[in-house]
XYZ file of C-alpha atoms in Angstrom:
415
model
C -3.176 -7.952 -47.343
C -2.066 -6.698 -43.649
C -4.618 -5.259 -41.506
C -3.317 -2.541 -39.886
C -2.568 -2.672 -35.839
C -5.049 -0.156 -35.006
C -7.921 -1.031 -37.373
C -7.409 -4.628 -35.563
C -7.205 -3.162 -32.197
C -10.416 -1.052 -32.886
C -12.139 -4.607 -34.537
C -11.420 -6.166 -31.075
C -12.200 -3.900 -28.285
C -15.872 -3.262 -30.706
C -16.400 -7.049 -30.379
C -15.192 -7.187 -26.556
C -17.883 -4.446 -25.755
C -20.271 -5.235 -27.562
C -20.563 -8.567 -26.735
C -20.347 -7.571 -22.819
C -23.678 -5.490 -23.414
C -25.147 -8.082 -25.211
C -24.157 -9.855 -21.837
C -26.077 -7.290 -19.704
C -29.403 -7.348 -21.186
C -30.952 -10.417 -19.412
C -29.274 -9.955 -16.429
C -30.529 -6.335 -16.307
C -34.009 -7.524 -17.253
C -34.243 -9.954 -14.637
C -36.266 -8.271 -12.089
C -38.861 -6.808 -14.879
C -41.285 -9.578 -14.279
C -41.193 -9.344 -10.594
C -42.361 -5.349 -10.682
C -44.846 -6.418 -13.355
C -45.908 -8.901 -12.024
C -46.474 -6.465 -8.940
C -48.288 -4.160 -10.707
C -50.671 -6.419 -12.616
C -51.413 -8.034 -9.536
C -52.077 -5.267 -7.304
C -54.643 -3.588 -10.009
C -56.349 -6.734 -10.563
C -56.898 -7.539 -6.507
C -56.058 -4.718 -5.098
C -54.061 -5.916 -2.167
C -51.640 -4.039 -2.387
C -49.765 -5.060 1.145
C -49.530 -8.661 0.102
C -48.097 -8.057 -3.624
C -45.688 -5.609 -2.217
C -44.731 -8.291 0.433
C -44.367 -10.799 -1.971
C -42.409 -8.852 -4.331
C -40.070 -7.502 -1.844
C -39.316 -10.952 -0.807
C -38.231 -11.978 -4.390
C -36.390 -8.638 -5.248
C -34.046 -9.474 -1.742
C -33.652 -12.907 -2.196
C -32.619 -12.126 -6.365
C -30.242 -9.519 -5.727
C -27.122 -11.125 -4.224
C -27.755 -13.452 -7.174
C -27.538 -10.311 -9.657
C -24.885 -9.024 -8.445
C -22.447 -11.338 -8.234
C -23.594 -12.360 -11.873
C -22.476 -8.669 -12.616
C -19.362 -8.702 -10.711
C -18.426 -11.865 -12.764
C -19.758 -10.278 -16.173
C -17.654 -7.322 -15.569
C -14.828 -8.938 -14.658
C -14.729 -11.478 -16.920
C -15.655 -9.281 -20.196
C -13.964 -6.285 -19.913
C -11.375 -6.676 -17.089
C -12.915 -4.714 -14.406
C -13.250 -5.506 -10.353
C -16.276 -4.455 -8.594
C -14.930 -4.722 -5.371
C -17.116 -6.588 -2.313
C -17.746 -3.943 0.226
C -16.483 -6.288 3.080
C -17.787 -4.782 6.436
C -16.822 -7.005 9.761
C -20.345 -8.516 10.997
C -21.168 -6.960 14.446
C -20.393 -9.126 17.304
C -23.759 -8.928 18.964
C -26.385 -8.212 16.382
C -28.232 -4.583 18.195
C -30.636 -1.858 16.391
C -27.449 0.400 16.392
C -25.078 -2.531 14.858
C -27.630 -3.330 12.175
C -28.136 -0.253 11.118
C -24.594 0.379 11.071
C -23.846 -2.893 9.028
C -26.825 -1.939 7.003
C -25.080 1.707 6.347
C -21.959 -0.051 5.452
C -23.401 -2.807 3.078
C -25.693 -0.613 1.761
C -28.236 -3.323 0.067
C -30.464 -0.354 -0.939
C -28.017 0.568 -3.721
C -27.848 -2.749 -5.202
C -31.751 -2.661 -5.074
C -31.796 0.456 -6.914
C -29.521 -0.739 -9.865
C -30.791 -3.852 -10.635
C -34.769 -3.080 -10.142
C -34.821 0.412 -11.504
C -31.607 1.114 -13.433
C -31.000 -2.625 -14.732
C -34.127 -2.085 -17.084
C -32.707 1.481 -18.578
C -29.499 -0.090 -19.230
C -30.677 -2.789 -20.713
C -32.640 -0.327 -23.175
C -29.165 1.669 -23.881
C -27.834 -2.185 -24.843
C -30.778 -2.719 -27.078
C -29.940 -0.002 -29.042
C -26.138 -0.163 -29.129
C -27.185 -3.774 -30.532
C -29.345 -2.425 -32.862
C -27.048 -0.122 -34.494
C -24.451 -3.205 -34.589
C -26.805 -5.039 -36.305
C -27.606 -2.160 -38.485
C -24.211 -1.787 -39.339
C -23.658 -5.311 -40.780
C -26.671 -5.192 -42.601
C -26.015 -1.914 -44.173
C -23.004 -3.183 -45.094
C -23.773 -6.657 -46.213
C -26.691 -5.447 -48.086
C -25.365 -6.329 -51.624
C -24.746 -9.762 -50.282
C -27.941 -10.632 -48.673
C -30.208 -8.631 -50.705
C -29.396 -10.962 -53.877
C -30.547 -14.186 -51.603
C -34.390 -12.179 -51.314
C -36.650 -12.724 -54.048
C -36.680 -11.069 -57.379
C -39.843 -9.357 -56.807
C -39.463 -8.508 -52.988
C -35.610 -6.871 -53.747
C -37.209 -4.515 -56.663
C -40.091 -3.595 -54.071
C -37.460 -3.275 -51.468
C -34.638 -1.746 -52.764
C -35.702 -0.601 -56.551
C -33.211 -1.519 -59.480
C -30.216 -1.509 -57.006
C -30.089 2.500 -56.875
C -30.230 2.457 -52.884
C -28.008 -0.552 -52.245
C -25.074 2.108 -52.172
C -27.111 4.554 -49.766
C -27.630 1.756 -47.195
C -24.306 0.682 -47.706
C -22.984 3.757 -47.057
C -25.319 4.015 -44.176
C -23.445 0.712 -43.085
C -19.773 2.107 -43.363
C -20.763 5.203 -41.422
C -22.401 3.495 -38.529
C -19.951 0.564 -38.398
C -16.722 3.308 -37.974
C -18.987 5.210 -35.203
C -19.640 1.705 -33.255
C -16.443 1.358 -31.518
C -16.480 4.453 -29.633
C -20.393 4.348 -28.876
C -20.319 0.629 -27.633
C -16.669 1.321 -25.351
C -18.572 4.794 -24.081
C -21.944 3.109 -23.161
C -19.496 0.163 -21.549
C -17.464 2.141 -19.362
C -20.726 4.648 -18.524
C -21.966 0.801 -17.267
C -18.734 0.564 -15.366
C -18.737 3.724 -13.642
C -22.343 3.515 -12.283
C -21.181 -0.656 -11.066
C -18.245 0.822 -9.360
C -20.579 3.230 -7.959
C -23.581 1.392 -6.780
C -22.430 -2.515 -6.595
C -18.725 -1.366 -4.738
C -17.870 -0.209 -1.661
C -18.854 3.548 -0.613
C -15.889 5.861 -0.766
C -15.900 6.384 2.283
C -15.150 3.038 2.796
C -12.913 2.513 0.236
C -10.948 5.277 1.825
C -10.739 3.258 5.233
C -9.637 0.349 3.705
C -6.698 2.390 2.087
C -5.917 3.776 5.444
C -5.719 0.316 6.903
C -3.793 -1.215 4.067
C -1.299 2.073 5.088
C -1.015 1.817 8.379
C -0.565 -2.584 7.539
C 2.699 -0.904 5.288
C 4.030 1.463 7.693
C 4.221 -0.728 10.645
C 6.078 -3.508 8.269
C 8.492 -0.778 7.303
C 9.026 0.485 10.726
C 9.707 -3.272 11.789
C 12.012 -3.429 8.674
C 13.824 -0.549 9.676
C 14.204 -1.735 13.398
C 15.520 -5.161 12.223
C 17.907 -3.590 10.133
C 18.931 -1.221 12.731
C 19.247 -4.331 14.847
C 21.501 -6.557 12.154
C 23.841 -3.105 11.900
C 24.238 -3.265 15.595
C 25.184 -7.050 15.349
C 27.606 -6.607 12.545
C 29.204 -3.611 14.402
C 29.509 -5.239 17.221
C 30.743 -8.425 16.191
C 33.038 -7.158 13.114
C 34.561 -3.669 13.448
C 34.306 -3.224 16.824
C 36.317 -6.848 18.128
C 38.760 -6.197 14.563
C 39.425 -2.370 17.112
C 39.726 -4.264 20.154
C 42.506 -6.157 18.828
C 44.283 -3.777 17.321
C 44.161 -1.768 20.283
C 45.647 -5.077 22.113
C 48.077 -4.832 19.993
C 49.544 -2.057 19.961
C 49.479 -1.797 23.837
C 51.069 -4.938 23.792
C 53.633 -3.257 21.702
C 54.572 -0.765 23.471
C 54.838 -2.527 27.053
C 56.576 -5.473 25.053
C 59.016 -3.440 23.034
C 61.253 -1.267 25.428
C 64.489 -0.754 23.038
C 61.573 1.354 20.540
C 63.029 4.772 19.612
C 60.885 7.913 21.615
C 59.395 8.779 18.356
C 58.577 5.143 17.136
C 57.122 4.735 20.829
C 54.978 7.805 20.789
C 53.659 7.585 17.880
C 52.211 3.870 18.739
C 50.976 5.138 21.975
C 48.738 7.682 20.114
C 47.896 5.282 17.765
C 46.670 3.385 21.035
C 44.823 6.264 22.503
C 42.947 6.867 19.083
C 42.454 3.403 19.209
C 40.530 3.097 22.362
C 38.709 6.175 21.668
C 37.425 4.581 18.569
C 36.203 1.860 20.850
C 34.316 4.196 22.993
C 33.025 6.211 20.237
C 31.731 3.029 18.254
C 30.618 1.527 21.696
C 28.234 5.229 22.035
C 27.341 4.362 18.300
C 26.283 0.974 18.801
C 24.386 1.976 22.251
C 22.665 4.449 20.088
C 21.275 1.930 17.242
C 20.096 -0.666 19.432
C 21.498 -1.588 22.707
C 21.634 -5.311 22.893
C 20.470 -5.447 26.381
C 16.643 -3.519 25.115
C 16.635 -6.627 22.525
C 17.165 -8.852 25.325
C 16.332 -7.924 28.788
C 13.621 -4.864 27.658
C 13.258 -1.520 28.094
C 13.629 -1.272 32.264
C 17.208 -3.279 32.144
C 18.262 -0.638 28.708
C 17.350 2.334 30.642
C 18.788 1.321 34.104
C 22.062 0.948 31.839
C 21.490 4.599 30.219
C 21.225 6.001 33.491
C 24.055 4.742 35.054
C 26.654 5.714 31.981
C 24.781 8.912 31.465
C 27.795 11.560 33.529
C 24.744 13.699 35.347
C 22.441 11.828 38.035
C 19.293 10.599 36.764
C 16.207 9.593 38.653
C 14.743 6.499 36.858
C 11.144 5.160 37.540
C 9.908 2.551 35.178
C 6.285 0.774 35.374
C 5.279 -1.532 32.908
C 2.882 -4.551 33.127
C 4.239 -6.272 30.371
C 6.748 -5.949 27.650
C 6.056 -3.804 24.704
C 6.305 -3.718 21.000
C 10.079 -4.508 19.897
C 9.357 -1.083 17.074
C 7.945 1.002 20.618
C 11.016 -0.087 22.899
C 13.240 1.292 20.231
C 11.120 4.547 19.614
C 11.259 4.901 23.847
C 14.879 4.096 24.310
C 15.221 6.630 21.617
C 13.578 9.499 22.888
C 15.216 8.921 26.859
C 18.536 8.490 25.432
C 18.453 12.125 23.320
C 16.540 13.861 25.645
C 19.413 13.122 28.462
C 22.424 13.691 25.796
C 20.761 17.332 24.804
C 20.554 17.820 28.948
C 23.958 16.729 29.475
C 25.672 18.502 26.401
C 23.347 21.303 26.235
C 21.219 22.883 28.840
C 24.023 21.820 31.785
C 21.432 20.091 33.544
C 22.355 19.144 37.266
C 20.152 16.710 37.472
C 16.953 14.597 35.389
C 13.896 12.600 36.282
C 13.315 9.973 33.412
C 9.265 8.319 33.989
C 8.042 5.620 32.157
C 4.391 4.190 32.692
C 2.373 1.972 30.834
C -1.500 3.237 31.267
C -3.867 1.148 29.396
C -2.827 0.923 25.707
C -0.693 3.639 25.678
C 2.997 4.187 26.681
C 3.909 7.246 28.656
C 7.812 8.537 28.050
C 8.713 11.853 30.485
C 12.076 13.139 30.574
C 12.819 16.232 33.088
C 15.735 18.507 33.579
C 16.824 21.173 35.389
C 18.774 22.863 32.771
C 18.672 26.401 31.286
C 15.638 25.246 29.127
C 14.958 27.234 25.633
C 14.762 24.204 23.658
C 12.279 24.809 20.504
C 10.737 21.607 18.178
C 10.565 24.637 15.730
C 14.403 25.414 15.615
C 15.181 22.351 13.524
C 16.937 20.846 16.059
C 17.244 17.364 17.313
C 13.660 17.228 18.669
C 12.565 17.576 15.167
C 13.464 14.121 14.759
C 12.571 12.787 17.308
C 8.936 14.311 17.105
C 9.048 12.523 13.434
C 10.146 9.310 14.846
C 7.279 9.301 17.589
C 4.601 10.110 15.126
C 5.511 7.368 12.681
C 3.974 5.398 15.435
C 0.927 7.652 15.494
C 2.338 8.901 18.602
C 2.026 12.787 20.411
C 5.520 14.705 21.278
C 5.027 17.813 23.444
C 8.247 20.105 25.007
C 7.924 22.384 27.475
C 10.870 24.371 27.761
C 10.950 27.883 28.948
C 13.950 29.877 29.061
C 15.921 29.107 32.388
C 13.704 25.808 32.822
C 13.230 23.231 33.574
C 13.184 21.155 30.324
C 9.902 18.595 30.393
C 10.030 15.983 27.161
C 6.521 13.726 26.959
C 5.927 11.257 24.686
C 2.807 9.100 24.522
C 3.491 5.863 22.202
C 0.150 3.588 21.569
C 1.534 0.085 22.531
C -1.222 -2.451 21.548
C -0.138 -5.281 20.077
């Protein structure tokens, strides 16, 4: 005969469960006999300070004991992690620090659950293994009942007339046990989760940690693959253009006796050439300039000021070399700002100021264009407001019509 899959699933998870509350009943009864003990002791003497000394004593020194035992018993039973609330120890152990630590750990919780809601639980597991064991004898009754003696199973159960009833009983109670023994077991998991885990709030600061871990890898990503197009650009297409504009000028001042149209049409095939080169040169510039990998952010932007076709006044302080990911973000911001003055507001002139103060990297970029420009217009700023806040940076513009055009950035740079 095949048992069906979901009478066997339903067997299992009943005997999973309700052996993991049979689990929980001494560990939830362990602290029992230190209250009683505290109470017996302080009516019979009366010293009340001493017995509540005592007691306290025991109940701290037990409960890192319980719950760990817990942790274990869930975990290894029915597959669920109470996480360890993990708080960083204070450097210099103060009033405030301990307090705070003590806020964080929260060791009165634990307290609570195993010395005053260990012993309920522990009832509610009584009873769920009561009805279990109700169940099997219900149903096993016209098995064990024959074992008793003749006179005993007549006083007991008659001439066999309420064998049926009790194993009916049996049946009933056996097909309600699953469900009662997973409910009580998860109830027991919920309230562990509660009480012997981390606080939400602090379960909530760990997730925005474990975030902030992720986004800064993926920026990083991001930049090295930025970094590895730039490479491949400038190693590949950009030397396979080079020499095919070589070529074709060598073509042409090689190759006199080439009819007009043959010779103009390789000449503009030369000119589109070149212009490639200069276009994929901007492109590259854009990505990554090799010299911010290499030489940093002053040498990058001393190089985008002098190509940049309007003058630009360029003060850079910096006490030491930034993040690789806040270069890029910087270089970024400069090199838009003075292609949107130069295209766009037919700016005259721009101030670009960079300054390192503290842990934080100041990026201003000033024209002296017609001004106008709006974050809200979907234009380029847009992005580049995105790109500085993926580093949990601020972007402000100040831009009112017929200028000047201010562009601030403030990038945190700790490493």
């Amino acid at each position: 005969m095949t048992i069906p899959a979901g009478l066997r699933r339903a067997v299992l998870r009943a005997q999973r469960d309700t052996g993991f509350l049979a689990a929980g009943v001494l560990p939830h009864l362990a602290l029992v006999p230190v209250w009683a003990w505290a109470a017996a002791t302080t009516a019979r003497t009366g010293n009340w300070l001493l017995t509540v000394s005592v007691s306290a004593a025991l109940v701290l020194l037990v409960t890192p004991v319980l719950t760990a035992v817990q942790r274990a018993r869930y975990r290894m039973l029915i597959g669920v992690d109470v996480p360890r609330p993990t708080p960083a120890a204070p450097e210099q152990w103060t009033w405030a620090s301990t307090a705070r630590w003590l806020a964080a750990t929260r060791p009165w919780r634990k307290i609570g659950y195993h010395l005053l809601l260990g012993p309920l639980l522990a009832l509610l597991e009584l009873l769920v293994l009561a009805v279990a064991a109700a169940c099997l004898a219900g149903v096993s009754a016209y098995a064990w009942s024959w074992a008793l003696p003749t006179g005993i199973r007549q006083e007991w159960f008659g001439y066999l007339t309420q064998l049926p009833a009790y194993t009916a009983a049996g049946l009933l109670l056996l097909s309600a046990l699953p469900w009662t023994a997973r409910a009580v077991a998860r109830a027991e998991a919920r309230l562990a989760l509660g009480l012997l885990g981390p606080s939400r709030a602090q379960r909530l600061q760990e997730r925005v940690d474990q975030l902030a871990v992720s986004r800064t890898d993926l920026i990083e990503a991001v930049d090295a693959e930025r970094r590895r197009i730039e490479r491949d650009l400038h190693d590949g297409t950009q030397q396979r253009l080079v020499s095919l504009a070589v070529n074709l000028g060598l073509a042409i001042a090689t190759r006199p006796d080439l009819p007009s149209d043959a010779r103009e049409v390789i000449a503009r095939a030369h000119l589109e050439a070149k212009e490639a080169i200069a276009e994929l040169n901007d492109l590259v510039r854009g990505l990554h300039p090799a010299v911010l990998e290499d030489r940093g952010l002053d040498a990058a932007l001393s190089g985008l000021a002098a190509r940049t076709p309007l003058p630009v006044r360029l003060r850079v302080d910096l006490e030491e070399r930034v993040a690789p990911n806040v270069e890029s973000v910087a270089y970024f911001v400069i090199s838009e700002a003075l292609t949107n003055a130069t295209k766009h507001a037919n700016a005259m002139r721009a101030e670009v100021i960079v300054r390192q103060v503290g842990e934080v990297l100041r990026v201003r970029v000033t024209d002296d264009g017609l001004g106008g420009a709006d974050t809200a217009a979907g234009t380029g700023l847009t992005g580049l407001a995105k790109r500085v806040g993926s580093l949990d940076g601020t972007f402000h513009v100040s831009s009112p019509v017929g200028g000047p055009t201010t562009i601030t950035a403030e990038l945190p740079c700790a490493r």
